[in-house]
Amino acid sequence: MRTHSPSWFILSSEATADIQIDALVPAIVFTILASIMVGLRWYSRLYSACGVKTEDYLVTAALILSIGNTAVIGAEYRVDSRRKDLDLSQQSSMTTMLKLVFAQSIFYHLSVNLVKASFVLQYTRLFSLTRSIMYACYVLLLLILGATAWGVFGVVFLCKPVQQYWNLRVLGTCMNAETHFLSTSSIGIALDWMIWILPIPVVGRLKLPRRQKLSLLVVFGLGGFVCIVSILRLALVHQFAHRQQVTKSGTYALILSAIEVNVALACASLLVLKPLLVRYVPVCISDKPMTAREDMRRFSDFTDLFRAALDDMEQNMEEAKRGERRDTMTSRPTTSMEGPQ
């Protein structure tokens, strides 16, 4: 194979594969979904008192790259359709297609790792008092930085000189594109699972209202879905490529890459939509989550208050009884003094 992830299986050294509408439509749909969620994220941030954070800019940059990735898929579809309509030779569209694949690969690696970094930065704010999670977040950020460098620079310097990637007439050498695809995909899957699992022990100890638990289940469910998609992307693309089913392999690569990035963007945005939901859909979420410690403290405070109320009630009743006794004792001598003289 001559090209690289997410669509390096789309092209072989002899011919371009068919970029079908089956790949373009899901990319557009999921990009629109991600754009809506990121827009709501910004509205929620501007509405809340927390303000805009670094992770918001990372998510926005990832969305811009995702839109660029979808535009490249559209361009690939147009190039392939034009070649068929005009009955052009496969070689005539090879250079253009390879340039698009080159750009798409860079967009993919940048966008997917920016989303990962935004998740981890969000964790550092949510779990700032948990030292073990903070250390784990710092390690994850370093790993994400390394994965980004390997993904992007691995594409840029896949061939030496660089232009040999898209110009088959240039003399030079290229490293094994399949090895790079497998390594970047495996690293990405490992990072996805680490990011997904990291907060579960802490969240599991929280005492939350039922509606807020359901909201967290939705967010974690989407996070798990992203992990599954990244695994399917690696397995299906690699499987069909080795079966020489280049078109199907390329279609899976395009669809699953778009789904992975855009669902991750939606999931990252859901984490900060709480102020918006509390304002417009208050029945769907509780505004006051409680940890187990807070729950016990509130129960203890309520118990102490209840006991204090009982003590006050008993004290008032005791004082009333004493008052009645005093009244009875003072009324008896008064009666004897007022008798006949």
Tab-separated table of C-alpha atoms in Angstrom:
chain	number	residue	atom	x	y	z
A	1	MET	CA	0.000	0.000	0.000
A	2	ARG	CA	1.113	3.422	-0.899
A	3	THR	CA	-0.908	5.777	1.228
A	4	HIS	CA	-1.667	6.337	4.870
A	5	SER	CA	-4.325	6.551	7.608
A	6	PRO	CA	-7.130	7.315	7.949
A	7	SER	CA	-7.491	6.479	4.258
A	8	TRP	CA	-4.133	5.050	3.234
A	9	PHE	CA	-5.861	1.861	2.089
A	10	ILE	CA	-8.025	3.851	-0.319
A	11	LEU	CA	-5.249	3.965	-2.878
A	12	SER	CA	-2.881	1.281	-4.037
A	13	SER	CA	0.237	1.889	-6.080
A	14	GLU	CA	-1.677	0.944	-9.241
A	15	ALA	CA	-5.116	2.504	-8.961
A	16	THR	CA	-7.433	4.733	-6.983
A	17	ALA	CA	-10.360	3.174	-5.179
A	18	ASP	CA	-13.936	4.364	-5.485
A	19	ILE	CA	-14.816	7.138	-3.026
A	20	GLN	CA	-18.541	6.501	-2.772
A	21	ILE	CA	-21.406	8.547	-1.375
A	22	ASP	CA	-21.637	5.943	1.424
A	23	ALA	CA	-18.527	7.502	2.946
A	24	LEU	CA	-19.385	11.156	2.307
A	25	VAL	CA	-22.887	11.234	3.826
A	26	PRO	CA	-21.954	9.868	7.302
A	27	ALA	CA	-18.995	12.258	7.447
A	28	ILE	CA	-21.271	15.238	6.754
A	29	VAL	CA	-23.976	14.104	9.197
A	30	PHE	CA	-21.619	13.513	12.111
A	31	THR	CA	-19.715	16.733	11.429
A	32	ILE	CA	-22.985	18.684	11.614
A	33	LEU	CA	-23.825	16.915	14.886
A	34	ALA	CA	-20.422	17.804	16.345
A	35	SER	CA	-20.780	21.420	15.187
A	36	ILE	CA	-24.123	21.744	16.989
A	37	MET	CA	-22.716	20.283	20.196
A	38	VAL	CA	-19.648	22.524	20.150
A	39	GLY	CA	-21.887	25.532	19.494
A	40	LEU	CA	-23.988	24.613	22.534
A	41	ARG	CA	-20.765	24.184	24.488
A	42	TRP	CA	-19.728	27.757	23.741
A	43	TYR	CA	-23.192	29.069	24.587
A	44	SER	CA	-23.078	27.201	27.889
A	45	ARG	CA	-19.607	28.529	28.686
A	46	LEU	CA	-20.572	32.116	27.948
A	47	TYR	CA	-23.730	31.745	30.034
A	48	SER	CA	-22.024	30.192	33.054
A	49	ALA	CA	-19.809	32.030	35.518
A	50	CYS	CA	-16.880	29.674	34.840
A	51	GLY	CA	-15.936	31.396	31.598
A	52	VAL	CA	-14.014	29.990	28.645
A	53	LYS	CA	-11.244	27.483	29.386
A	54	THR	CA	-8.268	26.146	27.450
A	55	GLU	CA	-10.090	22.923	26.597
A	56	ASP	CA	-12.807	24.936	24.822
A	57	TYR	CA	-10.236	26.274	22.385
A	58	LEU	CA	-8.833	22.772	21.855
A	59	VAL	CA	-12.301	21.412	21.071
A	60	THR	CA	-12.954	24.288	18.670
A	61	ALA	CA	-9.654	23.684	16.880
A	62	ALA	CA	-10.506	19.976	16.632
A	63	LEU	CA	-13.904	20.845	15.136
A	64	ILE	CA	-12.299	23.095	12.504
A	65	LEU	CA	-9.938	20.261	11.568
A	66	SER	CA	-12.857	17.819	11.477
A	67	ILE	CA	-14.716	20.125	9.088
A	68	GLY	CA	-11.550	20.272	6.992
A	69	ASN	CA	-11.378	16.478	7.045
A	70	THR	CA	-14.969	16.245	5.792
A	71	ALA	CA	-14.194	18.783	3.067
A	72	VAL	CA	-11.268	16.632	1.946
A	73	ILE	CA	-13.549	13.586	1.776
A	74	GLY	CA	-15.881	15.634	-0.419
A	75	ALA	CA	-12.961	16.621	-2.631
A	76	GLU	CA	-11.886	12.977	-2.934
A	77	TYR	CA	-15.424	12.056	-3.934
A	78	ARG	CA	-15.460	14.833	-6.538
A	79	VAL	CA	-12.092	13.841	-8.013
A	80	ASP	CA	-13.132	10.206	-8.287
A	81	SER	CA	-16.551	11.078	-9.758
A	82	ARG	CA	-14.983	13.441	-12.293
A	83	ARG	CA	-12.514	10.762	-13.348
A	84	LYS	CA	-15.365	8.336	-14.006
A	85	ASP	CA	-17.585	10.876	-15.783
A	86	LEU	CA	-14.819	12.073	-18.110
A	87	ASP	CA	-13.359	8.588	-18.460
A	88	LEU	CA	-9.927	9.848	-17.457
A	89	SER	CA	-7.018	7.545	-16.811
A	90	GLN	CA	-6.382	6.430	-13.251
A	91	GLN	CA	-2.891	7.892	-13.352
A	92	SER	CA	-4.210	11.374	-14.172
A	93	SER	CA	-6.060	11.656	-10.840
A	94	MET	CA	-3.464	9.807	-8.761
A	95	THR	CA	-1.413	12.865	-7.752
A	96	THR	CA	-4.450	14.923	-6.728
A	97	MET	CA	-5.937	12.055	-4.762
A	98	LEU	CA	-2.695	11.355	-2.916
A	99	LYS	CA	-2.362	15.030	-1.949
A	100	LEU	CA	-5.879	14.910	-0.507
A	101	VAL	CA	-5.074	11.746	1.427
A	102	PHE	CA	-1.919	13.411	2.754
A	103	ALA	CA	-3.915	16.404	4.047
A	104	GLN	CA	-6.681	14.213	5.421
A	105	SER	CA	-4.239	12.113	7.421
A	106	ILE	CA	-2.784	15.196	9.103
A	107	PHE	CA	-6.260	16.588	9.851
A	108	TYR	CA	-7.279	13.298	11.430
A	109	HIS	CA	-4.289	12.941	13.745
A	110	LEU	CA	-4.462	16.551	14.895
A	111	SER	CA	-8.212	16.577	15.515
A	112	VAL	CA	-8.482	13.267	17.337
A	113	ASN	CA	-5.587	14.073	19.673
A	114	LEU	CA	-6.842	17.593	20.373
A	115	VAL	CA	-10.118	16.078	21.566
A	116	LYS	CA	-8.221	13.655	23.797
A	117	ALA	CA	-6.241	16.533	25.307
A	118	SER	CA	-9.456	18.482	25.959
A	119	PHE	CA	-10.863	15.533	27.916
A	120	VAL	CA	-7.762	15.305	30.084
A	121	LEU	CA	-7.687	19.053	30.765
A	122	GLN	CA	-11.332	18.847	31.783
A	123	TYR	CA	-10.418	16.054	34.216
A	124	THR	CA	-7.752	18.242	35.828
A	125	ARG	CA	-10.474	20.746	36.717
A	126	LEU	CA	-13.078	18.222	37.831
A	127	PHE	CA	-10.704	16.138	39.967
A	128	SER	CA	-8.196	18.773	41.062
A	129	LEU	CA	-8.341	17.530	44.677
A	130	THR	CA	-7.538	13.920	43.760
A	131	ARG	CA	-3.751	13.733	43.534
A	132	SER	CA	-3.560	10.315	41.869
A	133	ILE	CA	-5.850	11.389	39.033
A	134	MET	CA	-3.920	14.626	38.573
A	135	TYR	CA	-0.655	12.695	38.165
A	136	ALA	CA	-2.360	10.325	35.727
A	137	CYS	CA	-3.643	13.314	33.731
A	138	TYR	CA	-0.148	14.769	33.413
A	139	VAL	CA	1.149	11.430	32.155
A	140	LEU	CA	-1.735	11.186	29.679
A	141	LEU	CA	-1.026	14.669	28.344
A	142	LEU	CA	2.583	13.685	27.658
A	143	LEU	CA	1.443	10.492	25.926
A	144	ILE	CA	-1.060	12.431	23.808
A	145	LEU	CA	1.659	14.887	22.820
A	146	GLY	CA	3.878	11.998	21.756
A	147	ALA	CA	1.023	10.327	19.852
A	148	THR	CA	0.304	13.585	18.024
A	149	ALA	CA	3.945	14.030	17.051
A	150	TRP	CA	4.235	10.440	15.824
A	151	GLY	CA	0.955	10.648	13.908
A	152	VAL	CA	1.578	13.984	12.187
A	153	PHE	CA	5.312	13.829	11.564
A	154	GLY	CA	5.013	10.179	10.601
A	155	VAL	CA	2.720	11.268	7.771
A	156	VAL	CA	4.799	14.286	6.749
A	157	PHE	CA	8.042	12.316	6.647
A	158	LEU	CA	6.562	9.020	5.514
A	159	CYS	CA	8.528	9.464	2.306
A	160	LYS	CA	11.894	11.046	1.654
A	161	PRO	CA	11.678	13.467	-0.055
A	162	VAL	CA	8.208	14.458	1.178
A	163	GLN	CA	6.741	15.043	-2.302
A	164	GLN	CA	7.309	11.423	-3.219
A	165	TYR	CA	4.177	10.700	-1.165
A	166	TRP	CA	2.005	12.108	-3.985
A	167	ASN	CA	4.422	12.244	-6.913
A	168	LEU	CA	5.292	8.753	-8.032
A	169	ARG	CA	7.895	10.060	-10.473
A	170	VAL	CA	10.110	11.470	-7.729
A	171	LEU	CA	12.889	9.117	-6.711
A	172	GLY	CA	13.224	8.340	-3.007
A	173	THR	CA	12.212	5.942	-0.267
A	174	CYS	CA	9.102	5.521	1.892
A	175	MET	CA	8.760	3.727	5.185
A	176	ASN	CA	6.087	1.085	5.681
A	177	ALA	CA	2.761	2.951	5.749
A	178	GLU	CA	0.919	-0.049	7.164
A	179	THR	CA	3.258	-0.194	10.164
A	180	HIS	CA	2.629	3.475	10.843
A	181	PHE	CA	-1.131	2.982	10.552
A	182	LEU	CA	-1.131	0.022	12.935
A	183	SER	CA	1.064	1.774	15.488
A	184	THR	CA	-0.889	5.049	15.523
A	185	SER	CA	-4.213	3.210	15.686
A	186	SER	CA	-3.057	0.980	18.547
A	187	ILE	CA	-1.717	3.949	20.509
A	188	GLY	CA	-4.964	5.821	19.911
A	189	ILE	CA	-7.051	2.891	21.147
A	190	ALA	CA	-4.951	2.577	24.308
A	191	LEU	CA	-5.306	6.310	25.023
A	192	ASP	CA	-9.061	6.182	24.399
A	193	TRP	CA	-9.540	3.431	26.954
A	194	MET	CA	-7.304	5.098	29.536
A	195	ILE	CA	-9.190	8.380	29.192
A	196	TRP	CA	-12.524	6.585	29.439
A	197	ILE	CA	-11.632	4.453	32.475
A	198	LEU	CA	-9.689	7.077	34.465
A	199	PRO	CA	-12.628	8.919	36.131
A	200	ILE	CA	-14.865	5.873	36.669
A	201	PRO	CA	-13.591	4.964	40.197
A	202	VAL	CA	-14.173	8.520	41.436
A	203	VAL	CA	-17.529	8.965	39.717
A	204	GLY	CA	-18.672	5.589	41.020
A	205	ARG	CA	-18.308	6.802	44.609
A	206	LEU	CA	-20.495	9.856	44.076
A	207	LYS	CA	-23.980	9.963	45.565
A	208	LEU	CA	-25.955	11.557	42.754
A	209	PRO	CA	-29.645	12.064	42.023
A	210	ARG	CA	-31.081	9.523	39.613
A	211	ARG	CA	-31.422	11.981	36.723
A	212	GLN	CA	-27.819	13.074	37.024
A	213	LYS	CA	-26.707	9.445	37.121
A	214	LEU	CA	-28.556	8.900	33.847
A	215	SER	CA	-26.811	11.940	32.352
A	216	LEU	CA	-23.411	10.548	33.336
A	217	LEU	CA	-24.369	7.160	31.890
A	218	VAL	CA	-25.105	8.850	28.562
A	219	VAL	CA	-21.733	10.633	28.559
A	220	PHE	CA	-19.801	7.500	29.524
A	221	GLY	CA	-21.818	5.473	27.047
A	222	LEU	CA	-20.722	7.788	24.235
A	223	GLY	CA	-17.145	7.594	25.494
A	224	GLY	CA	-17.290	3.816	25.357
A	225	PHE	CA	-18.777	4.048	21.868
A	226	VAL	CA	-15.771	6.097	20.719
A	227	CYS	CA	-13.448	3.402	22.095
A	228	ILE	CA	-15.356	0.704	20.208
A	229	VAL	CA	-15.321	2.732	16.976
A	230	SER	CA	-11.544	3.157	17.163
A	231	ILE	CA	-11.158	-0.619	17.518
A	232	LEU	CA	-13.537	-1.289	14.617
A	233	ARG	CA	-11.648	1.199	12.473
A	234	LEU	CA	-8.380	-0.637	12.987
A	235	ALA	CA	-9.854	-4.122	12.604
A	236	LEU	CA	-12.098	-3.550	9.573
A	237	VAL	CA	-9.720	-1.360	7.577
A	238	HIS	CA	-6.836	-3.771	8.089
A	239	GLN	CA	-8.978	-6.849	7.423
A	240	PHE	CA	-10.482	-5.698	4.120
A	241	ALA	CA	-7.198	-4.241	2.908
A	242	HIS	CA	-5.507	-7.609	3.254
A	243	ARG	CA	-8.415	-9.185	1.399
A	244	GLN	CA	-7.618	-6.777	-1.468
A	245	GLN	CA	-11.078	-5.197	-1.048
A	246	VAL	CA	-9.651	-1.710	-1.367
A	247	THR	CA	-12.941	0.129	-1.888
A	248	LYS	CA	-14.620	-1.342	1.176
A	249	SER	CA	-11.502	-0.788	3.267
A	250	GLY	CA	-11.318	2.851	2.221
A	251	THR	CA	-15.027	3.390	2.885
A	252	TYR	CA	-14.711	1.980	6.404
A	253	ALA	CA	-11.643	4.131	7.028
A	254	LEU	CA	-13.447	7.313	6.022
A	255	ILE	CA	-16.698	6.564	7.856
A	256	LEU	CA	-15.175	5.347	11.115
A	257	SER	CA	-12.565	8.114	11.228
A	258	ALA	CA	-15.295	10.745	10.877
A	259	ILE	CA	-17.504	9.046	13.471
A	260	GLU	CA	-14.630	8.659	15.936
A	261	VAL	CA	-13.616	12.320	15.868
A	262	ASN	CA	-17.098	13.844	15.781
A	263	VAL	CA	-18.664	11.632	18.452
A	264	ALA	CA	-15.664	12.383	20.670
A	265	LEU	CA	-16.321	16.102	20.094
A	266	ALA	CA	-19.969	15.659	21.061
A	267	CYS	CA	-19.024	13.669	24.152
A	268	ALA	CA	-16.470	16.276	25.246
A	269	SER	CA	-19.086	19.011	24.846
A	270	LEU	CA	-21.690	17.140	26.888
A	271	LEU	CA	-19.423	17.404	29.933
A	272	VAL	CA	-19.876	21.190	30.090
A	273	LEU	CA	-23.543	21.536	29.078
A	274	LYS	CA	-24.854	21.264	32.631
A	275	PRO	CA	-25.487	25.031	33.131
A	276	LEU	CA	-27.454	25.080	29.885
A	277	LEU	CA	-29.518	22.049	30.876
A	278	VAL	CA	-30.168	23.423	34.350
A	279	ARG	CA	-31.466	26.657	32.846
A	280	TYR	CA	-33.633	25.319	30.024
A	281	VAL	CA	-34.345	21.694	30.965
A	282	PRO	CA	-34.140	21.640	34.789
A	283	VAL	CA	-36.189	18.444	35.042
A	284	CYS	CA	-33.444	16.504	33.266
A	285	ILE	CA	-30.641	17.196	35.707
A	286	SER	CA	-30.101	18.093	39.315
A	287	ASP	CA	-28.020	21.166	40.044
A	288	LYS	CA	-26.517	19.905	43.309
A	289	PRO	CA	-24.513	16.691	43.065
A	290	MET	CA	-23.307	15.243	46.364
A	291	THR	CA	-20.341	13.084	47.154
A	292	ALA	CA	-20.687	10.316	49.709
A	293	ARG	CA	-18.997	12.522	52.323
A	294	GLU	CA	-21.332	15.416	51.583
A	295	ASP	CA	-24.287	13.071	51.667
A	296	MET	CA	-23.307	11.762	55.118
A	297	ARG	CA	-22.588	15.262	56.364
A	298	ARG	CA	-25.974	16.506	55.235
A	299	PHE	CA	-27.678	13.522	56.823
A	300	SER	CA	-25.737	14.135	60.037
A	301	ASP	CA	-26.657	17.827	59.962
A	302	PHE	CA	-30.279	16.934	59.431
A	303	THR	CA	-30.162	14.425	62.299
A	304	ASP	CA	-28.540	16.969	64.622
A	305	LEU	CA	-31.129	19.552	63.654
A	306	PHE	CA	-33.927	17.079	64.287
A	307	ARG	CA	-32.493	16.159	67.685
A	308	ALA	CA	-32.081	19.843	68.581
A	309	ALA	CA	-35.704	20.443	67.663
A	310	LEU	CA	-36.788	17.545	69.868
A	311	ASP	CA	-34.655	18.857	72.737
A	312	ASP	CA	-36.189	22.317	72.359
A	313	MET	CA	-39.644	20.803	72.318
A	314	GLU	CA	-38.963	18.756	75.448
A	315	GLN	CA	-37.438	21.794	77.160
A	316	ASN	CA	-40.473	23.917	76.323
A	317	MET	CA	-42.807	21.233	77.609
A	318	GLU	CA	-40.776	20.946	80.812
A	319	GLU	CA	-40.837	24.705	81.311
A	320	ALA	CA	-44.584	24.739	80.716
A	321	LYS	CA	-45.070	22.043	83.358
A	322	ARG	CA	-42.905	23.935	85.833
A	323	GLY	CA	-44.916	27.064	85.113
A	324	GLU	CA	-48.138	25.229	85.815
A	325	ARG	CA	-46.756	23.961	89.115
A	326	ARG	CA	-45.748	27.489	90.154
A	327	ASP	CA	-49.185	28.801	89.291
A	328	THR	CA	-50.812	26.051	91.330
A	329	MET	CA	-48.574	26.653	94.330
A	330	THR	CA	-49.133	30.438	94.328
A	331	SER	CA	-52.902	30.117	93.963
A	332	ARG	CA	-53.375	28.041	97.175
A	333	PRO	CA	-52.134	30.589	99.769
A	334	THR	CA	-54.038	33.337	98.031
A	335	THR	CA	-57.278	31.401	98.517
A	336	SER	CA	-56.719	31.031	102.296
A	337	MET	CA	-56.007	34.743	102.750
A	338	GLU	CA	-59.157	35.713	100.895
A	339	GLY	CA	-61.397	33.542	103.137
A	340	PRO	CA	-63.926	34.942	105.729
A	341	GLN	CA	-62.348	36.939	108.540
